[in-house]
Amino acid sequence: MATSNSSNRGTNFISVFLYTLLIALVGLFSYLAYNSFDSKKSASSDSTAVYIQPDSNFTHVWTAPSEWRMMYLAPEEKELVLYGKELIAHTSEYLGPKGSVRALSNGMNCQNCHLQAGTQPWGNNYFAVQSTYPKFRARSGTVEDQVKRVNDCFERSLNGQALATESKEMRAILSYIKWLGTDVEKGIAPKGSGIFKLKGLKRAIDPVKGAEVYAAKCQSCHQADGGGVLAEGGHSYTYPPLWGSHSYNHGAGLFRMSNFAGYVKYNMPLGATYEKPQLSDEEAWDVAAYVNSMPRPGKDLSKDWPDISGKPFDHPFGPYVDPFPESQHKYGPYKPIKEWIKKHKKSKS
């Protein structure tokens, strides 16, 4: 009796095992057959797909050095670098109208124009400053050092006064700029530095169309009157003013249409990047026309461009060596101006 039961149990075990194995094999063959069909289907679909070559402008973009590398700096240098970053990010807290160090500027932060404390690709960053300065600049007609470059921002974009060359604040800002230039080869501006050079339009840019873009995509942050939004405490701006008495003056770099258009194309509205832009080229140019047609502080520019032949195509104030009026230099179309400049530069050489 015991032997019979053992034999039955053995037979049942084998039957269950074989049945389970059969089920597993059926499942495996079904899986393989399905995936074979699916892969053939995908291959068939992919054969009609068009491969889009990535835009080389947006690959291998330079980035800021990782902050862990500061461990290799001397303690005093690291302290200056971190203070410099703080000054760029929260300029007005230290150097604004209610600044804790001194009152020098209009309440904006350097970071309002140099995004992510000067580290965002094509966000008007500082990647190439250490590697390219000192250098000759046609605007002043002189060889400029980094001190001059920083103070230009204070006097133009921040519509304020120059920082003392030997001040701790100037030394800190220069140390931070030097840090961001770590590993950048001398004389080289790495990909992603500064502001993207946006292709021009065939037509004149249009402030009226720009007003529509501004109302739809900009004024929720910068407000209908362009006055921005003050942060709690009133020391700085959460969203900076784009025109009016507290904005940049007409000597600032962003007052040039090409700079403003290239800047907003890959950085605005808030959240846009070169990887995920939100504005078309036309919208970027037109909103530049609108914003830079609005009132703002003036500046004495009589010493700028001592050689007027060096003025850029979109510098909006004459006199010029070319025959085009101020209005066309400001709003375009720019192609005829650029072609005239190119032709006459060749004839000079």
JSON list of N, CA, C and O in Angstrom, two decimals, residues 180-202:
[
{"chain": "A", "resi": 180, "resn": "LEU", "atom": "N", "xyz": [34.80, 80.85, -12.92]},
{"chain": "A", "resi": 180, "resn": "LEU", "atom": "CA", "xyz": [33.93, 80.35, -13.99]},
{"chain": "A", "resi": 180, "resn": "LEU", "atom": "C", "xyz": [34.72, 80.10, -15.27]},
{"chain": "A", "resi": 180, "resn": "LEU", "atom": "O", "xyz": [34.28, 79.32, -16.12]},
{"chain": "A", "resi": 181, "resn": "GLY", "atom": "N", "xyz": [35.87, 80.75, -15.41]},
{"chain": "A", "resi": 181, "resn": "GLY", "atom": "CA", "xyz": [36.71, 80.53, -16.58]},
{"chain": "A", "resi": 181, "resn": "GLY", "atom": "C", "xyz": [37.70, 79.40, -16.42]},
{"chain": "A", "resi": 181, "resn": "GLY", "atom": "O", "xyz": [38.56, 79.21, -17.29]},
{"chain": "A", "resi": 182, "resn": "THR", "atom": "N", "xyz": [37.58, 78.65, -15.34]},
{"chain": "A", "resi": 182, "resn": "THR", "atom": "CA", "xyz": [38.46, 77.50, -15.12]},
{"chain": "A", "resi": 182, "resn": "THR", "atom": "C", "xyz": [38.43, 76.57, -16.34]},
{"chain": "A", "resi": 182, "resn": "THR", "atom": "O", "xyz": [37.35, 76.20, -16.82]},
{"chain": "A", "resi": 183, "resn": "ASP", "atom": "N", "xyz": [39.59, 76.21, -16.81]},
{"chain": "A", "resi": 183, "resn": "ASP", "atom": "CA", "xyz": [39.76, 75.26, -17.94]},
{"chain": "A", "resi": 183, "resn": "ASP", "atom": "C", "xyz": [39.48, 75.86, -19.31]},
{"chain": "A", "resi": 183, "resn": "ASP", "atom": "O", "xyz": [39.61, 75.16, -20.32]},
{"chain": "A", "resi": 184, "resn": "VAL", "atom": "N", "xyz": [39.05, 77.11, -19.40]},
{"chain": "A", "resi": 184, "resn": "VAL", "atom": "CA", "xyz": [38.82, 77.73, -20.70]},
{"chain": "A", "resi": 184, "resn": "VAL", "atom": "C", "xyz": [40.16, 78.20, -21.26]},
{"chain": "A", "resi": 184, "resn": "VAL", "atom": "O", "xyz": [40.87, 78.97, -20.61]},
{"chain": "A", "resi": 185, "resn": "GLU", "atom": "N", "xyz": [40.47, 77.77, -22.46]},
{"chain": "A", "resi": 185, "resn": "GLU", "atom": "CA", "xyz": [41.75, 78.11, -23.07]},
{"chain": "A", "resi": 185, "resn": "GLU", "atom": "C", "xyz": [41.83, 79.61, -23.36]},
{"chain": "A", "resi": 185, "resn": "GLU", "atom": "O", "xyz": [40.85, 80.23, -23.78]},
{"chain": "A", "resi": 186, "resn": "LYS", "atom": "N", "xyz": [43.00, 80.20, -23.14]},
{"chain": "A", "resi": 186, "resn": "LYS", "atom": "CA", "xyz": [43.20, 81.62, -23.37]},
{"chain": "A", "resi": 186, "resn": "LYS", "atom": "C", "xyz": [42.86, 81.99, -24.81]},
{"chain": "A", "resi": 186, "resn": "LYS", "atom": "O", "xyz": [43.28, 81.33, -25.76]},
{"chain": "A", "resi": 187, "resn": "GLY", "atom": "N", "xyz": [42.08, 83.06, -24.94]},
{"chain": "A", "resi": 187, "resn": "GLY", "atom": "CA", "xyz": [41.70, 83.54, -26.26]},
{"chain": "A", "resi": 187, "resn": "GLY", "atom": "C", "xyz": [40.50, 82.85, -26.87]},
{"chain": "A", "resi": 187, "resn": "GLY", "atom": "O", "xyz": [40.06, 83.22, -27.96]},
{"chain": "A", "resi": 188, "resn": "ILE", "atom": "N", "xyz": [39.94, 81.87, -26.16]},
{"chain": "A", "resi": 188, "resn": "ILE", "atom": "CA", "xyz": [38.82, 81.09, -26.69]},
{"chain": "A", "resi": 188, "resn": "ILE", "atom": "C", "xyz": [37.52, 81.48, -25.98]},
{"chain": "A", "resi": 188, "resn": "ILE", "atom": "O", "xyz": [37.49, 81.62, -24.75]},
{"chain": "A", "resi": 189, "resn": "ALA", "atom": "N", "xyz": [36.45, 81.64, -26.76]},
{"chain": "A", "resi": 189, "resn": "ALA", "atom": "CA", "xyz": [35.11, 81.80, -26.21]},
{"chain": "A", "resi": 189, "resn": "ALA", "atom": "C", "xyz": [34.38, 80.48, -26.44]},
{"chain": "A", "resi": 189, "resn": "ALA", "atom": "O", "xyz": [34.03, 80.15, -27.58]},
{"chain": "A", "resi": 190, "resn": "PRO", "atom": "N", "xyz": [34.18, 79.67, -25.40]},
{"chain": "A", "resi": 190, "resn": "PRO", "atom": "CA", "xyz": [33.59, 78.34, -25.60]},
{"chain": "A", "resi": 190, "resn": "PRO", "atom": "C", "xyz": [32.14, 78.41, -26.05]},
{"chain": "A", "resi": 190, "resn": "PRO", "atom": "O", "xyz": [31.44, 79.41, -25.84]},
{"chain": "A", "resi": 191, "resn": "LYS", "atom": "N", "xyz": [31.70, 77.33, -26.68]},
{"chain": "A", "resi": 191, "resn": "LYS", "atom": "CA", "xyz": [30.32, 77.26, -27.17]},
{"chain": "A", "resi": 191, "resn": "LYS", "atom": "C", "xyz": [29.33, 77.43, -26.02]},
{"chain": "A", "resi": 191, "resn": "LYS", "atom": "O", "xyz": [29.46, 76.79, -24.98]},
{"chain": "A", "resi": 192, "resn": "GLY", "atom": "N", "xyz": [28.37, 78.32, -26.21]},
{"chain": "A", "resi": 192, "resn": "GLY", "atom": "CA", "xyz": [27.37, 78.58, -25.17]},
{"chain": "A", "resi": 192, "resn": "GLY", "atom": "C", "xyz": [27.68, 79.81, -24.36]},
{"chain": "A", "resi": 192, "resn": "GLY", "atom": "O", "xyz": [26.88, 80.20, -23.51]},
{"chain": "A", "resi": 193, "resn": "SER", "atom": "N", "xyz": [28.83, 80.45, -24.61]},
{"chain": "A", "resi": 193, "resn": "SER", "atom": "CA", "xyz": [29.16, 81.64, -23.82]},
{"chain": "A", "resi": 193, "resn": "SER", "atom": "C", "xyz": [28.45, 82.87, -24.38]},
{"chain": "A", "resi": 193, "resn": "SER", "atom": "O", "xyz": [28.12, 82.95, -25.56]},
{"chain": "A", "resi": 194, "resn": "GLY", "atom": "N", "xyz": [28.19, 83.82, -23.50]},
{"chain": "A", "resi": 194, "resn": "GLY", "atom": "CA", "xyz": [27.57, 85.08, -23.92]},
{"chain": "A", "resi": 194, "resn": "GLY", "atom": "C", "xyz": [26.11, 84.92, -24.30]},
{"chain": "A", "resi": 194, "resn": "GLY", "atom": "O", "xyz": [25.32, 84.28, -23.61]},
{"chain": "A", "resi": 195, "resn": "ILE", "atom": "N", "xyz": [25.75, 85.52, -25.45]},
{"chain": "A", "resi": 195, "resn": "ILE", "atom": "CA", "xyz": [24.37, 85.52, -25.96]},
{"chain": "A", "resi": 195, "resn": "ILE", "atom": "C", "xyz": [24.36, 84.92, -27.36]},
{"chain": "A", "resi": 195, "resn": "ILE", "atom": "O", "xyz": [25.25, 85.19, -28.17]},
{"chain": "A", "resi": 196, "resn": "PHE", "atom": "N", "xyz": [23.36, 84.11, -27.64]},
{"chain": "A", "resi": 196, "resn": "PHE", "atom": "CA", "xyz": [23.26, 83.47, -28.95]},
{"chain": "A", "resi": 196, "resn": "PHE", "atom": "C", "xyz": [23.02, 84.52, -30.03]},
{"chain": "A", "resi": 196, "resn": "PHE", "atom": "O", "xyz": [22.23, 85.44, -29.86]},
{"chain": "A", "resi": 197, "resn": "LYS", "atom": "N", "xyz": [23.71, 84.37, -31.16]},
{"chain": "A", "resi": 197, "resn": "LYS", "atom": "CA", "xyz": [23.54, 85.28, -32.30]},
{"chain": "A", "resi": 197, "resn": "LYS", "atom": "C", "xyz": [22.36, 84.80, -33.15]},
{"chain": "A", "resi": 197, "resn": "LYS", "atom": "O", "xyz": [22.48, 83.86, -33.92]},
{"chain": "A", "resi": 198, "resn": "LEU", "atom": "N", "xyz": [21.25, 85.44, -32.96]},
{"chain": "A", "resi": 198, "resn": "LEU", "atom": "CA", "xyz": [20.02, 85.02, -33.63]},
{"chain": "A", "resi": 198, "resn": "LEU", "atom": "C", "xyz": [19.98, 85.54, -35.07]},
{"chain": "A", "resi": 198, "resn": "LEU", "atom": "O", "xyz": [20.36, 86.68, -35.34]},
{"chain": "A", "resi": 199, "resn": "LYS", "atom": "N", "xyz": [19.54, 84.68, -35.98]},
{"chain": "A", "resi": 199, "resn": "LYS", "atom": "CA", "xyz": [19.44, 85.08, -37.37]},
{"chain": "A", "resi": 199, "resn": "LYS", "atom": "C", "xyz": [18.42, 86.20, -37.52]},
{"chain": "A", "resi": 199, "resn": "LYS", "atom": "O", "xyz": [17.34, 86.18, -36.93]},
{"chain": "A", "resi": 200, "resn": "GLY", "atom": "N", "xyz": [18.76, 87.22, -38.32]},
{"chain": "A", "resi": 200, "resn": "GLY", "atom": "CA", "xyz": [17.88, 88.37, -38.50]},
{"chain": "A", "resi": 200, "resn": "GLY", "atom": "C", "xyz": [16.67, 88.07, -39.36]},
{"chain": "A", "resi": 200, "resn": "GLY", "atom": "O", "xyz": [16.61, 87.05, -40.07]},
{"chain": "A", "resi": 201, "resn": "LEU", "atom": "N", "xyz": [15.69, 88.97, -39.31]},
{"chain": "A", "resi": 201, "resn": "LEU", "atom": "CA", "xyz": [14.50, 88.86, -40.13]},
{"chain": "A", "resi": 201, "resn": "LEU", "atom": "C", "xyz": [14.71, 89.61, -41.45]},
{"chain": "A", "resi": 201, "resn": "LEU", "atom": "O", "xyz": [15.54, 90.51, -41.54]},
{"chain": "A", "resi": 202, "resn": "LYS", "atom": "N", "xyz": [13.93, 89.25, -42.44]},
{"chain": "A", "resi": 202, "resn": "LYS", "atom": "CA", "xyz": [14.01, 89.94, -43.73]},
{"chain": "A", "resi": 202, "resn": "LYS", "atom": "C", "xyz": [13.30, 91.29, -43.67]},
{"chain": "A", "resi": 202, "resn": "LYS", "atom": "O", "xyz": [13.54, 92.17, -44.49]}
]
